[in-house]
């Protein structure tokens, strides 16, 4: 990315006010972006790569860690492996199908062949042809397997890391995330419902902030306030976790709110009494499968937001594609023992989220419009004062505490 | 009934080299060790390639593509490589300067 003279002269130091200000250059500076990848995605973190229901024994799926393509494979013995989707010979992409079955993985370029564990099984013309050419006699195939990542699993979720120092997955997640993750992926075997994928033309942190920002929800997503799913006067918690890395938010769903008008909701213009939802199943949880009346979401740094909207269960996976771009993969899931009614319901409610979701379509559009504006004034500062200056948990939607908590963590890790 | 098919003349099959031939449409290869001649299937069960193009050493033929090894006496695959199936092994007889092979079977 070309940098203007003015751009270069910006002082790369954090505003003296602390986490109530965020300097706009962190959303476009290529050096910052490169350091984020090294520090976070390729550093001491656990990266989500997929769900076990996506891969049968003898199968694979593609995923990403940071910008790097990886393969998640399952050998016939059921073991899961994660390895770079990069040929050890000269770096060709081995596999560009999203998922499938395979006995082994053969590179399309010079046909080096690897087993599903990532070991190099063989390569054509190792001994040359007609007594000429070939690899040197001391070429050791066992030293030229695919780059393997360390793998951890929790319930049906699969995680990978490049780090030897990161704490075990359970410690990395912490008890609050574990409880919420287990609630969704560890109690019953999972079933894949489907995917949506979208490219979002913004820095990944804008999206990361967006899902830590309950303040915008009822304002920018009129669907929420119009149909009473999430209103400013309901119970709501915004809780930062593990020094700001992760967070969870949750609200209690109260169908009564649709009919009442309290002071707070009167302030929101988008509540309209002339609109009615034809098919209320989209927002009425007819199956109370968790028996706790909660809806919520949580972020696990640096890759995912896990969300439950009624019976719609979805993981948003943020895949980095450069300083000004990321991909968002939405994986919808359910349970292997779902009956017909629940299967139907999960599909219907999946309309709520995704690239064109009733309550998410505005996010990526807003961020794509925002990115060039933010880039055009790298010297400007974001104002993060809603809910005060603190980083502790709060019981309101009218707060940016989770964004402050994130940048508190971010500054420490990045040395900014 | 075992049908014998002529596949080579004896002096075509020399020590240290594979001799590629075919028996009723099946690709086979002949190998010599001293006075003995062996015949095994010549198509690698991993991907379709002729083993006789590969490397012959210590009684093993090594596939040119991904180095799966097979015993030339029996067609047995050496485990741990890309291929995990054996190739067929054929009965061999030498008569009047010609090599004949019978029906193939897996070891
Ligand atoms: S780059 Fe994969 S075999 Fe050459
Ligand atoms: S083709 Fe023979 S080992 Fe792959
Ligand atoms: Fe949003």
Coordinates of C-alpha atoms and ligand atoms in Angstrom, one line a residue:
Chain A
X1 CA 0.0 0.0 0.0
X2 CA 1.5 3.3 -1.0
X3 CA 2.0 5.7 1.9
X4 CA 1.8 9.4 1.5
X5 CA 4.4 11.7 3.0
X6 CA 1.9 12.9 5.5
X7 CA 1.1 9.4 6.4
X8 CA 4.8 8.6 7.1
X9 CA 5.1 11.5 9.5
X10 CA 2.3 10.4 11.8
X11 CA 3.7 9.5 15.1
X12 CA 3.2 5.9 15.8
X13 CA 2.4 6.1 19.4
X14 CA -0.8 5.5 21.2
X15 CA -2.8 8.6 22.2
X16 CA -2.0 9.8 25.8
X17 CA -5.6 9.3 26.8
X18 CA -5.2 5.6 26.8
X19 CA -7.8 3.0 25.6
X20 CA -10.6 5.6 25.4
X21 CA -8.9 6.6 22.1
X22 CA -7.8 4.3 19.3
X23 CA -5.4 5.8 16.7
X24 CA -6.8 5.3 13.2
X25 CA -3.4 4.2 11.7
X26 CA -3.7 0.8 13.3
X27 CA -6.5 -0.1 10.7
X28 CA -4.3 0.4 7.7
X29 CA -0.6 0.4 8.6
X30 CA 1.0 -2.7 6.8
X31 CA 3.7 -3.0 9.5
X32 CA 1.1 -3.1 12.3
X33 CA -0.8 -5.7 10.3
X34 CA 2.3 -7.9 9.8
X35 CA 3.1 -7.6 13.5
X36 CA -0.4 -8.6 14.5
X37 CA -0.1 -11.8 12.4
X38 CA 3.2 -12.7 14.0
X39 CA 2.2 -11.7 17.5
X40 CA -1.3 -13.2 17.5
X41 CA -2.2 -15.7 14.8
X42 CA 1.2 -17.2 14.4
X43 CA 2.1 -16.5 18.0
X44 CA 0.9 -17.7 21.4
X45 CA -2.8 -18.2 20.5
X46 CA -5.2 -21.0 19.7
X47 CA -6.9 -20.5 16.4
X48 CA -10.2 -22.1 15.6
X49 CA -10.1 -24.1 12.4
X50 CA -13.3 -26.1 12.3
X51 CA -15.8 -28.5 13.8
X52 CA -15.4 -32.3 13.9
X53 CA -18.8 -32.8 12.1
X54 CA -17.2 -31.2 9.0
X55 CA -14.7 -34.0 8.4
X56 CA -15.3 -37.7 8.1
X57 CA -12.6 -40.3 8.7
X58 CA -10.4 -40.3 5.6
X59 CA -11.5 -36.8 4.8
X60 CA -10.3 -33.2 5.0
X61 CA -11.5 -29.6 5.1
X62 CA -9.7 -26.4 4.2
X63 CA -9.3 -23.7 6.8
X64 CA -7.0 -20.8 7.6
X65 CA -4.7 -19.7 10.4
X66 CA -4.1 -16.0 10.0
X67 CA -3.5 -15.6 6.2
X68 CA -2.1 -19.1 5.8
X69 CA -4.2 -21.8 4.3
X70 CA -4.3 -25.1 6.3
X71 CA -5.8 -28.5 5.9
X72 CA -7.7 -30.1 8.7
X73 CA -7.7 -33.9 8.1
X74 CA -9.0 -36.9 9.9
X75 CA -7.2 -40.2 9.4
X76 CA -9.1 -43.5 9.4
X77 CA -8.3 -44.0 13.1
X78 CA -10.3 -40.8 13.9
X79 CA -7.3 -38.6 14.7
X80 CA -7.4 -35.0 13.6
X81 CA -4.4 -33.3 12.1
X82 CA -3.8 -29.7 11.0
X83 CA -1.1 -28.9 8.5
X84 CA -0.3 -26.1 6.1
X85 CA -2.0 -26.3 2.7
X86 CA 1.4 -25.6 1.2
X87 CA 3.5 -28.1 -0.7
X88 CA 6.9 -28.6 1.1
X89 CA 8.5 -28.7 -2.4
X90 CA 8.0 -25.2 -3.7
X91 CA 4.9 -23.9 -2.0
X92 CA 2.0 -24.8 -4.3
X93 CA -1.4 -24.9 -2.8
X94 CA -2.2 -28.6 -2.4
X95 CA -5.9 -28.5 -2.2
X96 CA -8.5 -25.9 -3.1
X97 CA -11.7 -27.9 -2.6
X98 CA -13.4 -26.9 0.6
X99 CA -13.8 -30.4 1.8
X100 CA -13.8 -34.0 0.7
X101 CA -12.5 -37.5 1.1
X102 CA -9.0 -38.5 0.1
X103 CA -6.6 -41.4 0.7
X104 CA -3.6 -39.0 0.4
X105 CA -2.8 -35.5 -0.8
X106 CA -0.9 -35.1 -4.1
X107 CA 0.4 -31.7 -5.1
X108 CA -0.8 -30.7 -8.6
X109 CA 2.6 -29.2 -9.5
X110 CA 5.2 -32.0 -9.4
X111 CA 3.0 -34.7 -7.7
X112 CA 4.8 -34.9 -4.4
X113 CA 2.4 -37.1 -2.3
X114 CA 1.6 -36.8 1.4
X115 CA -0.5 -38.9 3.7
X116 CA -3.3 -37.4 5.7
X117 CA -1.0 -37.0 8.6
X118 CA 1.2 -34.6 6.5
X119 CA 4.2 -36.9 6.0
X120 CA 5.8 -37.0 2.5
X121 CA 5.2 -40.5 1.1
X122 CA 7.1 -40.1 -2.1
X123 CA 7.9 -37.9 -5.1
X124 CA 8.1 -38.7 -8.8
X125 CA 11.5 -39.4 -10.2
X126 CA 13.3 -39.4 -6.9
X127 CA 15.8 -41.6 -8.8
X128 CA 15.7 -39.6 -12.0
X129 CA 14.8 -41.1 -15.4
X130 CA 16.9 -43.3 -17.5
X131 CA 19.7 -43.1 -15.0
X132 CA 19.9 -39.3 -15.1
X133 CA 18.7 -36.6 -12.8
X134 CA 16.8 -37.3 -9.6
X135 CA 17.3 -36.3 -6.1
X136 CA 20.6 -36.6 -4.3
X137 CA 21.1 -40.0 -2.6
X138 CA 21.0 -38.4 0.8
X139 CA 17.6 -36.6 0.3
X140 CA 15.6 -37.6 3.3
X141 CA 11.8 -37.8 2.7
X142 CA 11.1 -37.8 6.4
X143 CA 12.4 -34.2 6.6
X144 CA 10.1 -32.9 3.9
X145 CA 6.6 -33.4 5.3
X146 CA 4.1 -30.6 5.4
X147 CA 4.4 -28.0 8.2
X148 CA 2.2 -29.4 11.0
X149 CA 0.4 -27.3 13.7
X150 CA -0.4 -28.4 17.2
X151 CA -4.0 -29.5 17.5
X152 CA -6.4 -29.3 20.5
X153 CA -10.1 -30.3 20.6
X154 CA -12.9 -29.3 22.9
X155 CA -16.2 -31.0 22.4
X156 CA -16.7 -30.8 18.6
X157 CA -14.5 -27.8 18.1
X158 CA -11.0 -28.0 16.6
X159 CA -8.1 -25.6 17.3
X160 CA -4.6 -25.2 16.1
X161 CA -1.5 -23.3 17.0
X162 CA 2.0 -22.7 15.8
X163 CA 3.2 -22.0 19.4
X164 CA 4.9 -24.3 21.7
X165 CA 4.4 -21.9 24.6
X166 CA 0.7 -21.2 24.5
X167 CA -1.1 -22.6 27.6
X168 CA -3.3 -25.7 27.0
X169 CA -6.5 -24.9 25.2
X170 CA -8.7 -25.1 28.3
X171 CA -6.5 -22.6 30.2
X172 CA -6.3 -20.3 27.1
X173 CA -10.1 -20.2 26.9
X174 CA -10.7 -19.9 30.6
X175 CA -13.7 -21.1 32.7
X176 CA -16.4 -18.7 31.4
X177 CA -15.7 -19.4 27.7
X178 CA -15.4 -23.1 28.4
X179 CA -18.8 -23.1 30.0
X180 CA -20.4 -21.3 27.1
X181 CA -18.5 -23.3 24.5
X182 CA -19.4 -26.6 26.1
X183 CA -23.0 -25.5 26.3
X184 CA -23.0 -25.4 22.5
X185 CA -20.5 -27.9 21.2
X186 CA -19.8 -30.5 23.9
X187 CA -23.1 -31.9 25.1
X188 CA -24.3 -33.6 21.9
X189 CA -22.5 -34.7 18.7
X190 CA -22.6 -32.0 16.2
X191 CA -24.2 -31.8 12.7
X192 CA -23.2 -29.4 10.0
X193 CA -26.1 -27.3 8.8
X194 CA -24.3 -25.2 6.2
X195 CA -22.1 -22.2 5.3
X196 CA -22.1 -18.7 4.1
X197 CA -19.0 -16.9 3.1
X198 CA -18.3 -13.2 2.4
X199 CA -15.4 -10.9 1.8
X200 CA -15.5 -7.8 4.0
X201 CA -13.4 -4.9 2.7
X202 CA -12.3 -3.7 6.1
X203 CA -9.5 -4.2 8.5
X204 CA -10.3 -7.3 10.7
X205 CA -10.3 -5.2 13.9
X206 CA -13.2 -3.2 12.7
X207 CA -15.2 -6.4 12.6
X208 CA -13.7 -7.5 15.9
X209 CA -14.8 -4.3 17.5
X210 CA -18.2 -4.5 15.8
X211 CA -19.1 -7.7 17.6
X212 CA -18.0 -6.2 20.9
X213 CA -20.3 -3.3 20.4
X214 CA -23.8 -3.7 21.7
X215 CA -24.3 0.1 21.5
X216 CA -24.8 -0.1 17.7
X217 CA -27.1 -3.2 17.7
X218 CA -30.5 -1.6 18.2
X219 CA -29.5 1.5 16.3
X220 CA -28.0 0.1 13.1
X221 CA -30.1 -3.1 13.0
X222 CA -33.7 -2.0 13.0
X223 CA -34.8 -5.6 12.8
X224 CA -33.7 -6.2 16.4
X225 CA -35.6 -3.3 18.0
X226 CA -38.6 -3.6 15.6
X227 CA -39.3 -7.1 16.6
X228 CA -38.2 -7.0 20.2
X229 CA -35.5 -9.5 20.0
X230 CA -32.9 -7.3 21.7
X231 CA -33.9 -4.1 23.3
X232 CA -32.1 -1.6 25.3
X233 CA -34.4 -2.2 28.3
X234 CA -33.9 -6.0 28.4
X235 CA -31.3 -7.7 30.7
X236 CA -27.9 -7.6 29.0
X237 CA -24.3 -8.4 30.1
X238 CA -21.0 -7.3 28.5
X239 CA -18.2 -9.2 30.1
X240 CA -14.5 -9.0 29.1
X241 CA -12.5 -12.1 29.8
X242 CA -8.8 -13.3 30.1
X243 CA -7.3 -9.8 30.2
X244 CA -9.5 -8.6 27.4
X245 CA -8.7 -11.3 24.9
X246 CA -12.1 -12.9 24.9
X247 CA -15.6 -11.7 25.9
X248 CA -19.1 -12.7 26.2
X249 CA -22.4 -10.9 26.0
X250 CA -25.8 -12.3 26.7
X251 CA -29.4 -11.2 26.9
X252 CA -32.5 -12.9 28.2
X253 CA -35.1 -13.2 25.6
X254 CA -38.5 -11.8 26.7
X255 CA -41.4 -12.1 24.3
X256 CA -43.4 -9.7 26.4
X257 CA -41.2 -6.8 25.4
X258 CA -42.6 -6.8 21.9
X259 CA -45.9 -5.4 23.4
X260 CA -44.6 -3.0 25.9
X261 CA -42.9 0.4 25.3
X262 CA -40.6 1.4 28.0
X263 CA -38.7 4.7 28.1
X264 CA -35.5 3.4 26.6
X265 CA -37.2 1.8 23.7
X266 CA -39.3 4.8 22.9
X267 CA -36.1 6.7 22.1
X268 CA -35.3 4.4 19.2
X269 CA -37.0 5.6 16.1
X270 CA -37.1 2.3 14.3
X271 CA -39.8 0.6 16.4
X272 CA -42.7 0.6 14.1
X273 CA -46.1 -0.6 15.0
X274 CA -47.1 -0.8 11.3
X275 CA -44.7 -3.7 10.6
X276 CA -45.6 -7.2 11.4
X277 CA -43.5 -10.4 10.9
X278 CA -45.4 -12.9 8.8
X279 CA -43.5 -15.9 10.1
X280 CA -42.8 -15.5 13.8
X281 CA -41.0 -18.8 14.0
X282 CA -37.9 -16.9 12.8
X283 CA -37.7 -15.2 16.2
X284 CA -39.6 -17.4 18.5
X285 CA -37.6 -20.2 19.9
X286 CA -40.2 -23.0 19.7
X287 CA -37.6 -25.5 21.0
X288 CA -36.1 -24.4 24.3
X289 CA -33.2 -26.7 23.9
X290 CA -30.8 -25.2 26.5
X291 CA -33.5 -24.7 29.1
X292 CA -31.9 -21.5 30.3
X293 CA -33.8 -18.7 28.4
X294 CA -30.5 -17.2 27.3
X295 CA -29.2 -15.9 24.0
X296 CA -25.7 -14.9 23.6
X297 CA -22.5 -14.6 21.9
X298 CA -18.8 -14.9 22.7
X299 CA -15.5 -14.1 21.1
X300 CA -12.5 -16.3 21.3
X301 CA -9.4 -14.3 20.3
X302 CA -8.2 -14.0 17.6
X303 CA -10.5 -16.0 15.3
X304 CA -14.1 -16.5 16.1
X305 CA -17.4 -15.2 17.4
X306 CA -19.8 -18.0 18.4
X307 CA -23.4 -17.1 18.5
X308 CA -26.8 -18.5 19.5
X309 CA -29.9 -16.8 18.2
X310 CA -32.8 -19.0 19.4
X311 CA -32.1 -22.3 17.7
X312 CA -29.7 -20.8 15.2
X313 CA -26.1 -21.8 16.2
X314 CA -23.4 -20.2 14.2
X315 CA -19.6 -19.6 14.2
X316 CA -18.2 -16.5 12.5
X317 CA -14.7 -17.2 11.5
X318 CA -12.5 -14.2 10.7
X319 CA -9.9 -14.9 8.1
X320 CA -7.3 -12.2 7.4
X321 CA -6.7 -11.2 3.8
X322 CA -4.5 -8.1 4.1
X323 CA -4.7 -4.9 6.1
X324 CA -7.9 -3.7 4.4
X325 CA -9.7 -7.0 3.9
X326 CA -10.9 -10.1 5.6
X327 CA -13.1 -13.1 4.9
X328 CA -16.0 -14.1 7.1
X329 CA -17.0 -17.7 7.1
X330 CA -20.3 -18.5 8.8
X331 CA -20.6 -22.1 9.9
X332 CA -24.2 -23.0 10.9
X333 CA -24.4 -26.2 13.0
X334 CA -26.9 -28.3 15.0
X335 CA -26.9 -31.7 16.6
X336 CA -26.8 -35.2 15.1
X337 CA -30.0 -36.1 16.9
X338 CA -32.0 -33.1 15.8
X339 CA -35.5 -34.1 14.7
X340 CA -37.3 -32.8 11.6
X341 CA -38.9 -29.9 13.4
X342 CA -35.6 -28.6 14.8
X343 CA -33.8 -29.1 11.5
X344 CA -36.4 -27.0 9.8
X345 CA -36.2 -24.3 12.5
X346 CA -32.4 -24.0 12.4
X347 CA -32.6 -23.5 8.7
X348 CA -35.3 -20.9 9.0
X349 CA -33.6 -19.0 11.8
X350 CA -30.3 -19.0 9.9
X351 CA -31.9 -16.1 8.0
X352 CA -31.2 -14.0 11.0
X353 CA -27.4 -14.0 10.5
X354 CA -24.9 -14.3 7.7
X355 CA -24.0 -12.0 4.8
X356 CA -27.6 -11.1 4.2
X357 CA -28.9 -11.9 7.7
X358 CA -31.8 -9.8 9.2
X359 CA -29.5 -8.8 12.1
X360 CA -26.1 -8.8 10.5
X361 CA -26.3 -7.5 7.0
X362 CA -25.7 -3.9 7.9
X363 CA -22.4 -4.7 9.7
X364 CA -20.2 -5.7 6.8
X365 CA -21.7 -3.0 4.6
X366 CA -21.0 -0.3 7.2
X367 CA -17.4 -1.5 7.7
X368 CA -16.7 -1.6 4.0
X369 CA -17.9 2.0 3.7
X370 CA -15.9 3.0 6.8
X371 CA -12.5 1.5 5.9
X372 CA -11.5 4.0 3.1
X373 CA -12.6 6.9 5.4
X374 CA -10.6 5.6 8.3
X375 CA -7.6 5.0 5.9
X376 CA -7.9 8.5 4.6
X377 CA -7.2 10.0 8.1
X378 CA -4.7 7.7 9.7
X379 CA -3.8 10.6 12.1
X380 CA -7.4 10.7 13.5
X381 CA -8.6 9.0 16.7
X382 CA -11.6 6.9 17.4
X383 CA -13.6 7.9 20.5
X384 CA -14.4 4.9 22.8
X385 CA -16.1 6.5 25.9
X386 CA -19.6 5.0 25.9
X387 CA -20.1 3.5 29.4
X388 CA -17.2 5.4 30.9
X389 CA -13.5 4.9 30.8
X390 CA -13.3 1.5 32.5
X391 CA -12.6 -2.0 31.1
X392 CA -14.6 -4.0 33.7
X393 CA -17.8 -5.9 33.0
X394 CA -21.1 -4.0 32.7
X395 CA -24.8 -4.8 32.7
X396 CA -25.9 -2.6 29.9
X397 CA -25.8 -2.4 26.1
X398 CA -24.9 1.3 26.2
X399 CA -21.2 0.7 26.6
X400 CA -18.0 0.2 24.7
X401 CA -16.2 -1.4 27.6
X402 CA -15.5 -4.5 25.6
X403 CA -13.7 -2.5 22.9
X404 CA -11.6 -0.7 25.6
X405 CA -10.8 -4.1 27.3
X406 CA -9.7 -5.4 23.9
X407 CA -7.3 -2.5 23.2
X408 CA -6.0 -2.7 26.7
X409 CA -4.9 -6.3 25.9
X410 CA -3.8 -5.4 22.4
X411 CA -1.5 -2.6 23.5
X412 CA 0.2 -4.8 26.0
X413 CA 0.8 -7.6 23.4
X414 CA 1.8 -5.2 20.6
X415 CA 3.9 -3.0 22.8
X416 CA 2.0 0.1 21.7
Chain B
X1 CA -7.1 -74.2 -16.0
X2 CA -3.7 -72.6 -16.1
X3 CA -2.9 -71.2 -19.5
X4 CA 0.7 -70.6 -20.3
X5 CA 1.5 -67.5 -22.4
X6 CA 4.8 -66.7 -23.9
X7 CA 6.0 -63.3 -22.7
X8 CA 9.7 -63.0 -23.5
X9 CA 12.8 -64.9 -24.7
X10 CA 15.1 -66.0 -21.9
X11 CA 18.0 -63.7 -22.8
X12 CA 15.8 -60.6 -22.7
X13 CA 15.5 -61.0 -19.0
X14 CA 18.7 -59.9 -17.4
X15 CA 19.9 -59.5 -13.8
X16 CA 19.5 -56.0 -12.3
X17 CA 16.8 -54.8 -14.8
X18 CA 13.1 -55.1 -15.1
X19 CA 11.7 -56.5 -18.4
X20 CA 8.3 -55.1 -19.1
X21 CA 5.9 -57.3 -20.9
X22 CA 2.2 -58.2 -21.0
X23 CA 0.1 -61.3 -20.6
X24 CA -3.3 -61.2 -22.3
X25 CA -3.6 -57.4 -21.7
X26 CA -2.2 -57.4 -18.2
X27 CA 1.0 -55.4 -17.7
X28 CA 3.6 -57.6 -16.1
X29 CA 7.4 -57.3 -15.5
X30 CA 10.0 -60.0 -15.4
X31 CA 13.0 -60.1 -13.1
X32 CA 16.0 -62.4 -13.0
X33 CA 18.0 -63.5 -9.9
X34 CA 20.6 -65.9 -11.0
X35 CA 18.9 -68.8 -12.8
X36 CA 15.5 -67.9 -11.5
X37 CA 13.0 -65.6 -13.3
X38 CA 10.0 -64.0 -11.5
X39 CA 7.0 -62.3 -12.9
X40 CA 4.8 -59.8 -11.1
X41 CA 2.1 -57.3 -11.9
X42 CA 3.5 -54.1 -13.2
X43 CA 0.9 -51.4 -12.4
X44 CA 1.3 -49.6 -9.1
X45 CA -1.9 -49.9 -7.0
X46 CA -1.4 -46.4 -5.7
X47 CA -1.7 -44.4 -9.0
X48 CA -1.6 -46.1 -12.3
X49 CA 2.1 -46.1 -13.3
X50 CA 4.4 -49.0 -14.5
X51 CA 6.6 -50.2 -11.7
X52 CA 9.3 -51.4 -14.2
X53 CA 10.2 -47.8 -14.8
X54 CA 11.3 -47.6 -11.2
X55 CA 14.4 -48.5 -9.2
X56 CA 15.5 -52.1 -8.7
X57 CA 17.5 -52.9 -5.6
X58 CA 17.8 -55.8 -3.1
X59 CA 15.0 -57.8 -4.5
X60 CA 12.6 -54.9 -4.5
X61 CA 11.2 -52.8 -7.3
X62 CA 10.5 -49.2 -6.2
X63 CA 7.7 -47.3 -7.8
X64 CA 9.0 -44.3 -9.8
X65 CA 6.3 -42.0 -8.6
X66 CA 6.1 -42.3 -4.8
X67 CA 8.6 -45.0 -4.0
X68 CA 6.3 -47.8 -2.8
X69 CA 8.3 -51.0 -2.9
X70 CA 7.3 -54.5 -4.0
X71 CA 9.1 -57.8 -3.6
X72 CA 10.0 -59.0 -7.1
X73 CA 9.6 -62.7 -5.9
X74 CA 6.1 -62.3 -4.5
X75 CA 4.5 -59.0 -5.5
X76 CA 4.1 -58.2 -1.9
X77 CA 4.0 -54.5 -1.0
X78 CA 6.3 -53.2 1.7
X79 CA 4.1 -51.4 4.3
X80 CA 4.4 -47.8 5.1
X81 CA 4.4 -46.4 1.6
X82 CA 1.7 -44.8 -0.5
X83 CA 0.5 -48.1 -1.9
X84 CA -1.0 -50.6 0.5
X85 CA -2.1 -53.4 -1.9
X86 CA 0.1 -56.1 -3.4
X87 CA 0.5 -56.7 -7.1
X88 CA -0.2 -60.1 -8.6
X89 CA 2.4 -62.8 -8.8
X90 CA 2.7 -65.1 -11.8
X91 CA 3.9 -68.7 -12.1
X92 CA 6.9 -68.8 -14.5
X93 CA 8.3 -71.6 -16.7
X94 CA 11.2 -71.6 -19.2
X95 CA 10.9 -73.8 -22.2
X96 CA 13.0 -73.8 -25.4
X97 CA 14.5 -70.4 -24.8
X98 CA 11.2 -68.8 -24.1
X99 CA 9.6 -67.5 -20.9
X100 CA 6.0 -68.5 -20.2
X101 CA 3.8 -67.2 -17.4
X102 CA 0.6 -68.7 -16.0
X103 CA -2.5 -67.2 -14.3
X104 CA -1.7 -64.3 -11.9
X105 CA -2.6 -64.4 -8.2
X106 CA -2.1 -62.2 -5.1
X107 CA 0.4 -63.5 -2.6
Ligands
LIG1 S1 5.4 -27.5 -5.6 FE1 4.4 -29.3 -5.0 S2 5.4 -30.9 -5.9 FE2 6.5 -29.1 -6.6
LIG2 S1 2.1 -44.5 -8.0 FE1 3.3 -46.0 -7.0 S2 3.6 -45.2 -5.1 FE2 2.4 -43.7 -6.0
LIG3 FE1 -24.0 -5.6 14.2

